[in-house]
Structure formats: C-alpha cells, structure tokens
Amino acid sequence: MTNEGLNWYPETLHGSFQQRFQITEIIYQSKTEYQDLVIFETPFFGRVLALDNVIQTTERDEAAYHEMITHVPILAHGSVKDVLIIGGGDGGALRDVLKHSAIKKVTMVEIDRNVVELCQKFLPSISDGAFGDPRSELIIADGLSFVKETDQRFDLIIVDSTDPIGPSLPLFSDEFYSDCRKVLRPDGIFICQSGVSFVQKDEAQKTHKRLKDIYEDAALYLTVVPTYAFGFMTLGWGARSTTARSTDINTVCSRFNAANIDTHYYTPEIHIACFSLPAYMHY
Ligand code: SAM
C-alpha cells in the first residue's frame, strides 16, 4: 500500500480498523510450514516481526511485554529454578528469564524453527544471545503435545504464543491449561498472553474464566505495548497457590534489587499496580 510514494505494512488483526507502519526495508519474507513471516525495518519502531499479518514484536517496544511476562512471576515467586516457555520464537522471553542468575534451566518449546532462526539472524537484539546460554534448551515441537508428554516439572510456565489463529489455537483451551497445571510444581505459576482486552474482550474473558476453573489463584494483569494497539495488553496469571501474587512491595523491591537487572518498563511499583484492572475488565 503506498501514499506519497511510501510503502506501508497494514496489520489486519481486526475487522473494522487497522494500524499500519511505514516500511523502510523488507528484511525477510517467507511462508514457513506454519505461518506467513515478515521482518521489516521502520523509521520509528526499528525492526518488526509479523506473523500471519499480526505484529508480534518490535525492537522499540518489546520490553514492555517481555519484561512483564517474565519478571512479574519470577520476582513474585522468589525461587524460580525451572522455566518452560511455549512459543516465544523471537527469544525475548528467554532473554529476560535468563537475566535472573538463580534460574537453573529454561526449556523453550517453539513449533516453528524458522521463527527462531530468522529472528536470531535479522532481529538479534531481541534474543541478545539467549539461545546460546547453557541454561537454555530449545525444542522444536507443538507446545500442546509437549506438556502432555513431558516428565519434567516447572516452577513457571510462560505461554508466549501468537493470537488464537493458526498453530496457537489449541493453546487457548481447557485441555492445554489443565495439562500445564499438571507439570507445574505446587507453588508454580502459569502465565499466558491474552490479547488487547479493549478490542479482544472475548479472548480476555475466556482466558480469565479458564484460569479460574483450573487454578487456585487466577488473575489478569496489564501492560502497555504500543504496537499491540488499541489498549492495555492483557496477561493471564494462574497459580496453584495465592502466595506469590500477594507478595508485598518491599519483598518485590528487595528481590528486584538483588537480581541486579536493567529494565526499560518493569519496576516494582508497576509489578504491584499491574494487577489493578479498569472497571470494564471486571468480568
Ligand atoms: N510476543 C508475541 C505476542 O505477544 O503475540 C508472540 C511471540 S512469538 C513470535 C509467538 C510464537 O508462538 C511464534 O514463534 C509461533 O511459531 C509460536 N507458536 C504458535 N503456536 C505454537 C504451538 N502450538 N506450540 C509452540 N509454539 C507455537
């Protein structure tokens, strides 16, 4: 699409409205076994990854998402050692989990090898070498079958999936959420992305109900990722105990300071505040 002779990338996630990005260069484009993949350069957001016409991550604002799906559960829990990431092919969640020196192992189960390889090559700042960390293990498989078959147990499961269209669809199901609960340790935490609630209310509501049906402690929490457009980005929280989510600000602060990690978005104050929802999200 062009105007004034420029090229634009329109995101087509929603029916009656779109966002679009000026393209300064198409870095790579292909149809993988699972999805349409494009990585392109933009004047403001840096490099952008889109899958099946949906913006996945941009160099400029990815921290607001990856820091909130990792540091919130890890600093709330206080002694996470073994982590499972489902999806997350760009490596951002892997990078931020590994910033915590107490983490022993991160198993990442990504269905599409091309996403990992092409993001490492053309979007290296997102994973920032995380795939080479000896604590990380990459498994190319469907997350749905992995959680059914694994005999490993985890303190934290992060479902960093695409939206429920295409290969991610089975990851938005009672079956998958229950299977994840079975491989969580007694004080384990389950985190999932659940869309922009103002324009994907159905997704957020269904996630919240599913979490309440399956986990002892269920909640939604919020971040703001400008390129996940049209409102708060909603994250789902399911835990087998209520202890972690009620960790007080002083404990979160001391754990954050002890972790000695740099962040662009996460702060202990935002950690405490992010579970406060606007009235329209009180489902
Ligand atoms: N941060 C992005 C977001 O919030 O939407 C998503 C990050 S990542 C690019 C999403 C990944 O989920 C993709 O690499 C995709 O291949 C992967 N994925 C989709 N369905 C999957 C499945 N069933 N099992 C494992 N990975 C899956």
mmCIF file of C-alpha atoms and ligand atoms in Angstrom:
data_model
loop_
_atom_site.group_PDB
_atom_site.id
_atom_site.type_symbol
_atom_site.label_atom_id
_atom_site.label_comp_id
_atom_site.label_asym_id
_atom_site.label_seq_id
_atom_site.Cartn_x
_atom_site.Cartn_y
_atom_site.Cartn_z
ATOM 1 C CA MET A 1 0.000 0.000 0.000
ATOM 2 C CA THR A 2 1.540 3.391 -0.831
ATOM 3 C CA ASN A 3 0.777 7.046 -0.343
ATOM 4 C CA GLU A 4 3.212 9.849 -1.043
ATOM 5 C CA GLY A 5 5.221 7.031 -2.701
ATOM 6 C CA LEU A 6 5.868 5.318 0.661
ATOM 7 C CA ASN A 7 5.349 1.652 1.453
ATOM 8 C CA TRP A 8 3.155 0.726 4.417
ATOM 9 C CA TYR A 9 2.542 -2.525 6.341
ATOM 10 C CA PRO A 10 -1.127 -2.825 7.435
ATOM 11 C CA GLU A 11 -1.913 -5.111 10.370
ATOM 12 C CA THR A 12 -5.151 -6.926 9.606
ATOM 13 C CA LEU A 13 -5.932 -8.430 13.040
ATOM 14 C CA HIS A 14 -9.219 -6.561 13.459
ATOM 15 C CA GLY A 15 -12.231 -6.253 11.195
ATOM 16 C CA SER A 16 -13.150 -2.579 11.055
ATOM 17 C CA PHE A 17 -9.902 -0.865 11.994
ATOM 18 C CA GLN A 18 -6.183 -1.258 11.313
ATOM 19 C CA GLN A 19 -2.792 0.084 12.254
ATOM 20 C CA ARG A 20 -0.039 0.439 9.664
ATOM 21 C CA PHE A 21 3.718 1.001 9.704
ATOM 22 C CA GLN A 22 5.863 2.778 7.156
ATOM 23 C CA ILE A 23 8.306 0.241 5.699
ATOM 24 C CA THR A 24 11.819 1.456 5.014
ATOM 25 C CA GLU A 25 13.000 -2.030 4.049
ATOM 26 C CA ILE A 26 11.633 -5.571 3.865
ATOM 27 C CA ILE A 27 14.414 -7.534 5.569
ATOM 28 C CA TYR A 28 12.970 -11.009 5.045
ATOM 29 C CA GLN A 29 9.674 -12.502 3.946
ATOM 30 C CA SER A 30 8.572 -16.129 3.584
ATOM 31 C CA LYS A 31 5.795 -18.621 4.148
ATOM 32 C CA THR A 32 7.027 -21.135 6.727
ATOM 33 C CA GLU A 33 5.416 -24.530 7.324
ATOM 34 C CA TYR A 34 3.120 -22.819 9.831
ATOM 35 C CA GLN A 35 2.681 -19.116 9.061
ATOM 36 C CA ASP A 36 3.469 -16.103 6.866
ATOM 37 C CA LEU A 37 6.575 -14.452 8.278
ATOM 38 C CA VAL A 38 7.899 -10.986 7.547
ATOM 39 C CA ILE A 39 10.624 -8.932 9.198
ATOM 40 C CA PHE A 40 10.759 -5.307 8.118
ATOM 41 C CA GLU A 41 12.535 -2.079 9.060
ATOM 42 C CA THR A 42 10.555 1.006 10.162
ATOM 43 C CA PRO A 43 11.629 4.598 10.914
ATOM 44 C CA PHE A 44 10.284 4.658 14.497
ATOM 45 C CA PHE A 45 9.869 1.090 15.841
ATOM 46 C CA GLY A 46 13.092 -0.331 14.425
ATOM 47 C CA ARG A 47 12.783 -3.836 13.092
ATOM 48 C CA VAL A 48 9.385 -5.550 13.338
ATOM 49 C CA LEU A 49 8.353 -9.223 13.213
ATOM 50 C CA ALA A 50 4.866 -10.030 11.904
ATOM 51 C CA LEU A 51 3.310 -13.488 11.624
ATOM 52 C CA ASP A 52 0.146 -14.033 9.584
ATOM 53 C CA ASN A 53 -0.269 -10.253 9.339
ATOM 54 C CA VAL A 54 -0.182 -9.738 13.112
ATOM 55 C CA ILE A 55 2.547 -7.660 14.747
ATOM 56 C CA GLN A 56 4.492 -9.950 17.108
ATOM 57 C CA THR A 57 7.334 -7.831 18.382
ATOM 58 C CA THR A 58 9.255 -4.651 17.587
ATOM 59 C CA GLU A 59 12.709 -3.575 18.693
ATOM 60 C CA ARG A 60 11.316 -0.358 20.153
ATOM 61 C CA ASP A 61 8.565 -1.612 22.470
ATOM 62 C CA GLU A 62 9.167 -5.363 23.037
ATOM 63 C CA ALA A 63 10.485 -4.766 26.559
ATOM 64 C CA ALA A 64 7.051 -3.728 27.852
ATOM 65 C CA TYR A 65 5.801 -7.217 27.002
ATOM 66 C CA HIS A 66 8.787 -9.493 27.626
ATOM 67 C CA GLU A 67 9.706 -7.886 30.976
ATOM 68 C CA MET A 68 6.126 -8.221 32.257
ATOM 69 C CA ILE A 69 5.648 -11.890 31.321
ATOM 70 C CA THR A 70 8.956 -12.800 32.998
ATOM 71 C CA HIS A 71 9.972 -10.505 35.881
ATOM 72 C CA VAL A 72 6.477 -10.299 37.424
ATOM 73 C CA PRO A 73 6.099 -14.061 38.037
ATOM 74 C CA ILE A 74 9.786 -14.634 38.827
ATOM 75 C CA LEU A 75 10.013 -11.817 41.407
ATOM 76 C CA ALA A 76 6.593 -12.692 42.856
ATOM 77 C CA HIS A 77 7.549 -16.355 43.281
ATOM 78 C CA GLY A 78 11.011 -15.711 44.691
ATOM 79 C CA SER A 79 12.702 -19.045 43.914
ATOM 80 C CA VAL A 80 12.014 -19.997 40.308
ATOM 81 C CA LYS A 81 14.580 -22.514 39.050
ATOM 82 C CA ASP A 82 12.969 -24.370 36.115
ATOM 83 C CA VAL A 83 11.022 -22.495 33.438
ATOM 84 C CA LEU A 84 9.036 -23.667 30.412
ATOM 85 C CA ILE A 85 8.387 -21.212 27.589
ATOM 86 C CA ILE A 86 5.821 -22.241 24.986
ATOM 87 C CA GLY A 87 6.282 -20.261 21.767
ATOM 88 C CA GLY A 88 8.459 -17.196 22.209
ATOM 89 C CA GLY A 89 10.380 -17.827 18.991
ATOM 90 C CA ASP A 90 11.846 -14.313 18.891
ATOM 91 C CA GLY A 91 13.767 -15.095 22.090
ATOM 92 C CA GLY A 92 12.692 -12.029 24.120
ATOM 93 C CA ALA A 93 11.073 -14.002 26.928
ATOM 94 C CA LEU A 94 14.049 -16.389 27.014
ATOM 95 C CA ARG A 95 16.435 -13.429 27.265
ATOM 96 C CA ASP A 96 14.615 -11.875 30.205
ATOM 97 C CA VAL A 97 14.158 -15.126 32.133
ATOM 98 C CA LEU A 98 17.893 -15.809 31.854
ATOM 99 C CA LYS A 99 18.728 -12.394 33.339
ATOM 100 C CA HIS A 100 17.888 -13.992 36.702
ATOM 101 C CA SER A 101 21.067 -15.751 37.842
ATOM 102 C CA ALA A 102 19.135 -18.160 40.093
ATOM 103 C CA ILE A 103 17.401 -19.727 37.068
ATOM 104 C CA LYS A 104 18.735 -23.257 36.556
ATOM 105 C CA LYS A 105 17.088 -24.238 33.262
ATOM 106 C CA VAL A 106 14.758 -22.789 30.627
ATOM 107 C CA THR A 107 13.081 -25.216 28.233
ATOM 108 C CA MET A 108 11.659 -23.432 25.208
ATOM 109 C CA VAL A 109 9.141 -25.307 23.030
ATOM 110 C CA GLU A 110 8.611 -23.456 19.741
ATOM 111 C CA ILE A 111 6.701 -25.046 16.858
ATOM 112 C CA ASP A 112 8.361 -23.080 14.038
ATOM 113 C CA ARG A 113 12.144 -23.389 13.699
ATOM 114 C CA ASN A 114 12.127 -20.651 11.054
ATOM 115 C CA VAL A 115 10.957 -18.045 13.565
ATOM 116 C CA VAL A 116 13.883 -18.817 15.867
ATOM 117 C CA GLU A 117 16.488 -18.916 13.114
ATOM 118 C CA LEU A 118 15.271 -15.831 11.260
ATOM 119 C CA CYS A 119 14.831 -13.750 14.434
ATOM 120 C CA GLN A 120 18.333 -14.687 15.579
ATOM 121 C CA LYS A 121 19.649 -13.598 12.187
ATOM 122 C CA PHE A 122 17.579 -10.488 11.458
ATOM 123 C CA LEU A 123 16.331 -9.423 14.940
ATOM 124 C CA PRO A 124 19.325 -10.364 17.134
ATOM 125 C CA SER A 125 18.708 -7.617 19.725
ATOM 126 C CA ILE A 126 15.552 -9.406 20.920
ATOM 127 C CA SER A 127 17.163 -12.705 21.962
ATOM 128 C CA ASP A 128 20.539 -10.981 22.612
ATOM 129 C CA GLY A 129 22.448 -14.263 22.670
ATOM 130 C CA ALA A 130 19.966 -16.072 24.955
ATOM 131 C CA PHE A 131 19.780 -19.147 22.729
ATOM 132 C CA GLY A 132 23.486 -19.710 23.396
ATOM 133 C CA ASP A 133 23.084 -19.668 27.191
ATOM 134 C CA PRO A 134 23.980 -23.140 28.562
ATOM 135 C CA ARG A 135 20.861 -22.980 30.768
ATOM 136 C CA SER A 136 18.566 -22.850 27.750
ATOM 137 C CA GLU A 137 17.224 -25.832 25.806
ATOM 138 C CA LEU A 138 15.288 -25.252 22.561
ATOM 139 C CA ILE A 139 12.833 -27.931 21.487
ATOM 140 C CA ILE A 140 11.071 -27.574 18.133
ATOM 141 C CA ALA A 141 7.640 -29.073 18.829
ATOM 142 C CA ASP A 142 3.984 -28.280 19.414
ATOM 143 C CA GLY A 143 3.547 -26.980 22.956
ATOM 144 C CA LEU A 144 0.227 -28.807 23.236
ATOM 145 C CA SER A 145 1.836 -32.230 22.852
ATOM 146 C CA PHE A 146 4.966 -31.337 24.843
ATOM 147 C CA VAL A 147 3.065 -30.640 28.060
ATOM 148 C CA LYS A 148 1.168 -33.915 27.654
ATOM 149 C CA GLU A 149 4.315 -35.975 27.248
ATOM 150 C CA THR A 150 6.987 -34.325 29.411
ATOM 151 C CA ASP A 151 8.000 -35.815 32.746
ATOM 152 C CA GLN A 152 9.759 -32.562 33.708
ATOM 153 C CA ARG A 153 8.272 -30.261 36.340
ATOM 154 C CA PHE A 154 8.424 -26.469 36.283
ATOM 155 C CA ASP A 155 8.185 -23.535 38.675
ATOM 156 C CA LEU A 156 6.996 -21.239 35.874
ATOM 157 C CA ILE A 157 5.293 -21.773 32.502
ATOM 158 C CA ILE A 158 5.129 -18.818 30.106
ATOM 159 C CA VAL A 159 2.897 -19.194 27.066
ATOM 160 C CA ASP A 160 4.283 -16.576 24.694
ATOM 161 C CA SER A 161 2.131 -17.561 21.754
ATOM 162 C CA THR A 162 0.665 -15.872 18.739
ATOM 163 C CA ASP A 163 -3.027 -14.956 18.817
ATOM 164 C CA PRO A 164 -5.531 -17.827 18.704
ATOM 165 C CA ILE A 165 -5.457 -18.077 14.909
ATOM 166 C CA GLY A 166 -3.323 -20.803 13.328
ATOM 167 C CA PRO A 167 -0.914 -23.009 15.319
ATOM 168 C CA SER A 168 -1.621 -21.207 18.616
ATOM 169 C CA LEU A 169 -5.339 -22.009 18.645
ATOM 170 C CA PRO A 170 -5.047 -25.230 20.725
ATOM 171 C CA LEU A 171 -3.052 -23.272 23.341
ATOM 172 C CA PHE A 172 -6.234 -21.378 24.239
ATOM 173 C CA SER A 173 -8.067 -24.415 25.647
ATOM 174 C CA ASP A 174 -9.075 -26.040 28.944
ATOM 175 C CA GLU A 175 -7.132 -29.128 27.877
ATOM 176 C CA PHE A 176 -3.859 -27.217 27.472
ATOM 177 C CA TYR A 177 -4.291 -25.123 30.628
ATOM 178 C CA SER A 178 -5.035 -28.289 32.649
ATOM 179 C CA ASP A 179 -2.085 -30.153 31.156
ATOM 180 C CA CYS A 180 0.165 -27.200 32.073
ATOM 181 C CA ARG A 181 -1.124 -27.307 35.651
ATOM 182 C CA LYS A 182 -0.105 -30.979 35.863
ATOM 183 C CA VAL A 183 3.549 -30.161 35.088
ATOM 184 C CA LEU A 184 3.715 -27.193 37.474
ATOM 185 C CA ARG A 185 5.244 -27.639 40.918
ATOM 186 C CA PRO A 186 2.873 -26.985 43.890
ATOM 187 C CA ASP A 187 3.828 -23.284 44.113
ATOM 188 C CA GLY A 188 4.207 -22.932 40.326
ATOM 189 C CA ILE A 189 2.868 -20.103 38.155
ATOM 190 C CA PHE A 190 1.316 -20.163 34.656
ATOM 191 C CA ILE A 191 1.448 -17.016 32.508
ATOM 192 C CA CYS A 192 -0.145 -16.500 29.093
ATOM 193 C CA GLN A 193 -0.686 -13.660 26.643
ATOM 194 C CA SER A 194 -4.357 -12.857 26.262
ATOM 195 C CA GLY A 195 -4.727 -10.067 23.738
ATOM 196 C CA VAL A 196 -5.688 -6.405 23.938
ATOM 197 C CA SER A 197 -8.806 -6.605 26.085
ATOM 198 C CA PHE A 198 -10.465 -3.405 24.790
ATOM 199 C CA VAL A 199 -10.699 -4.880 21.277
ATOM 200 C CA GLN A 200 -10.344 -8.603 22.090
ATOM 201 C CA LYS A 201 -12.686 -8.754 25.100
ATOM 202 C CA ASP A 202 -13.775 -12.291 24.286
ATOM 203 C CA GLU A 203 -10.198 -13.590 24.482
ATOM 204 C CA ALA A 204 -9.516 -11.926 27.845
ATOM 205 C CA GLN A 205 -12.851 -13.046 29.324
ATOM 206 C CA LYS A 206 -12.404 -16.650 28.188
ATOM 207 C CA THR A 207 -8.837 -16.747 29.492
ATOM 208 C CA HIS A 208 -9.926 -15.404 32.871
ATOM 209 C CA LYS A 209 -12.750 -17.959 33.160
ATOM 210 C CA ARG A 210 -10.477 -20.809 32.091
ATOM 211 C CA LEU A 211 -7.845 -19.795 34.653
ATOM 212 C CA LYS A 212 -10.461 -19.542 37.433
ATOM 213 C CA ASP A 213 -11.775 -23.012 36.573
ATOM 214 C CA ILE A 214 -8.338 -24.620 36.660
ATOM 215 C CA TYR A 215 -6.051 -22.709 39.067
ATOM 216 C CA GLU A 216 -6.395 -21.881 42.748
ATOM 217 C CA ASP A 217 -5.280 -18.296 42.070
ATOM 218 C CA ALA A 218 -6.398 -16.733 38.762
ATOM 219 C CA ALA A 219 -5.947 -13.158 37.607
ATOM 220 C CA LEU A 220 -5.375 -10.901 34.657
ATOM 221 C CA TYR A 221 -2.682 -8.274 34.681
ATOM 222 C CA LEU A 222 -1.771 -5.449 32.354
ATOM 223 C CA THR A 223 0.991 -3.904 30.402
ATOM 224 C CA VAL A 224 1.060 -1.312 27.643
ATOM 225 C CA VAL A 225 2.763 -2.282 24.409
ATOM 226 C CA PRO A 226 2.091 0.484 21.849
ATOM 227 C CA THR A 227 2.216 -1.863 18.855
ATOM 228 C CA TYR A 228 -0.299 -4.234 20.486
ATOM 229 C CA ALA A 229 -2.640 -1.448 19.576
ATOM 230 C CA PHE A 230 -5.934 -0.126 20.955
ATOM 231 C CA GLY A 231 -5.490 -0.500 24.718
ATOM 232 C CA PHE A 232 -3.972 -2.492 27.558
ATOM 233 C CA MET A 233 -2.205 -5.751 26.660
ATOM 234 C CA THR A 234 -3.734 -8.425 28.879
ATOM 235 C CA LEU A 235 -1.699 -11.169 30.509
ATOM 236 C CA GLY A 236 -3.165 -14.206 32.260
ATOM 237 C CA TRP A 237 -1.901 -15.468 35.639
ATOM 238 C CA GLY A 238 -2.736 -18.912 37.055
ATOM 239 C CA ALA A 239 -1.089 -20.260 40.198
ATOM 240 C CA ARG A 240 -1.540 -23.250 42.427
ATOM 241 C CA SER A 241 -1.287 -21.018 45.492
ATOM 242 C CA THR A 242 -2.214 -17.385 46.254
ATOM 243 C CA THR A 243 1.107 -16.663 47.977
ATOM 244 C CA ALA A 244 3.109 -15.382 45.015
ATOM 245 C CA ARG A 245 0.626 -12.821 43.724
ATOM 246 C CA SER A 246 0.226 -11.299 47.197
ATOM 247 C CA THR A 247 3.973 -10.703 47.626
ATOM 248 C CA ASP A 248 4.313 -7.223 49.148
ATOM 249 C CA ILE A 249 6.099 -4.300 47.530
ATOM 250 C CA ASN A 250 9.034 -4.373 49.986
ATOM 251 C CA THR A 251 9.786 -8.023 49.180
ATOM 252 C CA VAL A 252 9.413 -7.376 45.443
ATOM 253 C CA CYS A 253 11.759 -4.397 45.748
ATOM 254 C CA SER A 254 14.433 -6.326 47.624
ATOM 255 C CA ARG A 255 14.235 -9.235 45.174
ATOM 256 C CA PHE A 256 14.425 -6.832 42.222
ATOM 257 C CA ASN A 257 17.462 -5.053 43.684
ATOM 258 C CA ALA A 258 19.149 -8.384 44.470
ATOM 259 C CA ALA A 259 18.517 -9.572 40.888
ATOM 260 C CA ASN A 260 20.506 -6.541 39.692
ATOM 261 C CA ILE A 261 18.856 -6.398 36.243
ATOM 262 C CA ASP A 262 18.260 -3.421 33.975
ATOM 263 C CA THR A 263 14.713 -2.885 32.750
ATOM 264 C CA HIS A 264 13.014 -0.466 30.332
ATOM 265 C CA TYR A 265 9.446 -0.967 31.559
ATOM 266 C CA TYR A 266 9.230 -3.175 34.677
ATOM 267 C CA THR A 267 9.505 -1.563 38.113
ATOM 268 C CA PRO A 268 8.395 -2.996 41.470
ATOM 269 C CA GLU A 269 5.682 -0.311 41.609
ATOM 270 C CA ILE A 270 4.327 -1.376 38.213
ATOM 271 C CA HIS A 271 4.516 -5.007 39.408
ATOM 272 C CA ILE A 272 2.128 -4.218 42.251
ATOM 273 C CA ALA A 273 -0.112 -1.921 40.180
ATOM 274 C CA CYS A 274 -0.438 -4.142 37.074
ATOM 275 C CA PHE A 275 -2.999 -6.425 38.718
ATOM 276 C CA SER A 276 -5.384 -3.463 39.169
ATOM 277 C CA LEU A 277 -7.885 -3.594 36.307
ATOM 278 C CA PRO A 278 -10.200 -0.937 34.832
ATOM 279 C CA ALA A 279 -13.918 -1.365 35.568
ATOM 280 C CA TYR A 280 -14.631 -2.675 32.058
ATOM 281 C CA MET A 281 -12.366 -5.652 32.783
ATOM 282 C CA HIS A 282 -14.137 -6.742 35.966
ATOM 283 C CA TYR A 283 -15.563 -9.854 34.313
HETATM 284 N N1 SAM B 1 5.274 -11.771 21.665
HETATM 285 C C1 SAM B 1 4.296 -12.155 20.667
HETATM 286 C C2 SAM B 1 2.900 -11.858 21.129
HETATM 287 O O1 SAM B 1 2.745 -11.366 22.235
HETATM 288 O O2 SAM B 1 1.978 -12.104 20.374
HETATM 289 C C3 SAM B 1 4.432 -13.606 20.314
HETATM 290 C C4 SAM B 1 5.863 -14.074 20.348
HETATM 291 S S1 SAM B 1 6.307 -15.427 19.425
HETATM 292 C C5 SAM B 1 6.687 -14.743 17.870
HETATM 293 C C6 SAM B 1 4.877 -16.414 19.196
HETATM 294 C C7 SAM B 1 5.347 -17.785 18.811
HETATM 295 O O3 SAM B 1 4.384 -18.778 19.131
HETATM 296 C C8 SAM B 1 5.622 -17.955 17.308
HETATM 297 O O4 SAM B 1 7.003 -18.094 17.113
HETATM 298 C C9 SAM B 1 4.857 -19.211 16.913
HETATM 299 O O5 SAM B 1 5.541 -20.011 15.982
HETATM 300 C C10 SAM B 1 4.704 -19.888 18.273
HETATM 301 N N2 SAM B 1 3.635 -20.898 18.357
HETATM 302 C C11 SAM B 1 2.383 -20.799 17.860
HETATM 303 N N3 SAM B 1 1.682 -21.927 18.137
HETATM 304 C C12 SAM B 1 2.523 -22.753 18.827
HETATM 305 C C13 SAM B 1 2.396 -24.068 19.387
HETATM 306 N N4 SAM B 1 1.224 -24.763 19.287
HETATM 307 N N5 SAM B 1 3.451 -24.607 20.040
HETATM 308 C C14 SAM B 1 4.632 -23.917 20.138
HETATM 309 N N6 SAM B 1 4.829 -22.668 19.618
HETATM 310 C C15 SAM B 1 3.778 -22.102 18.973
#
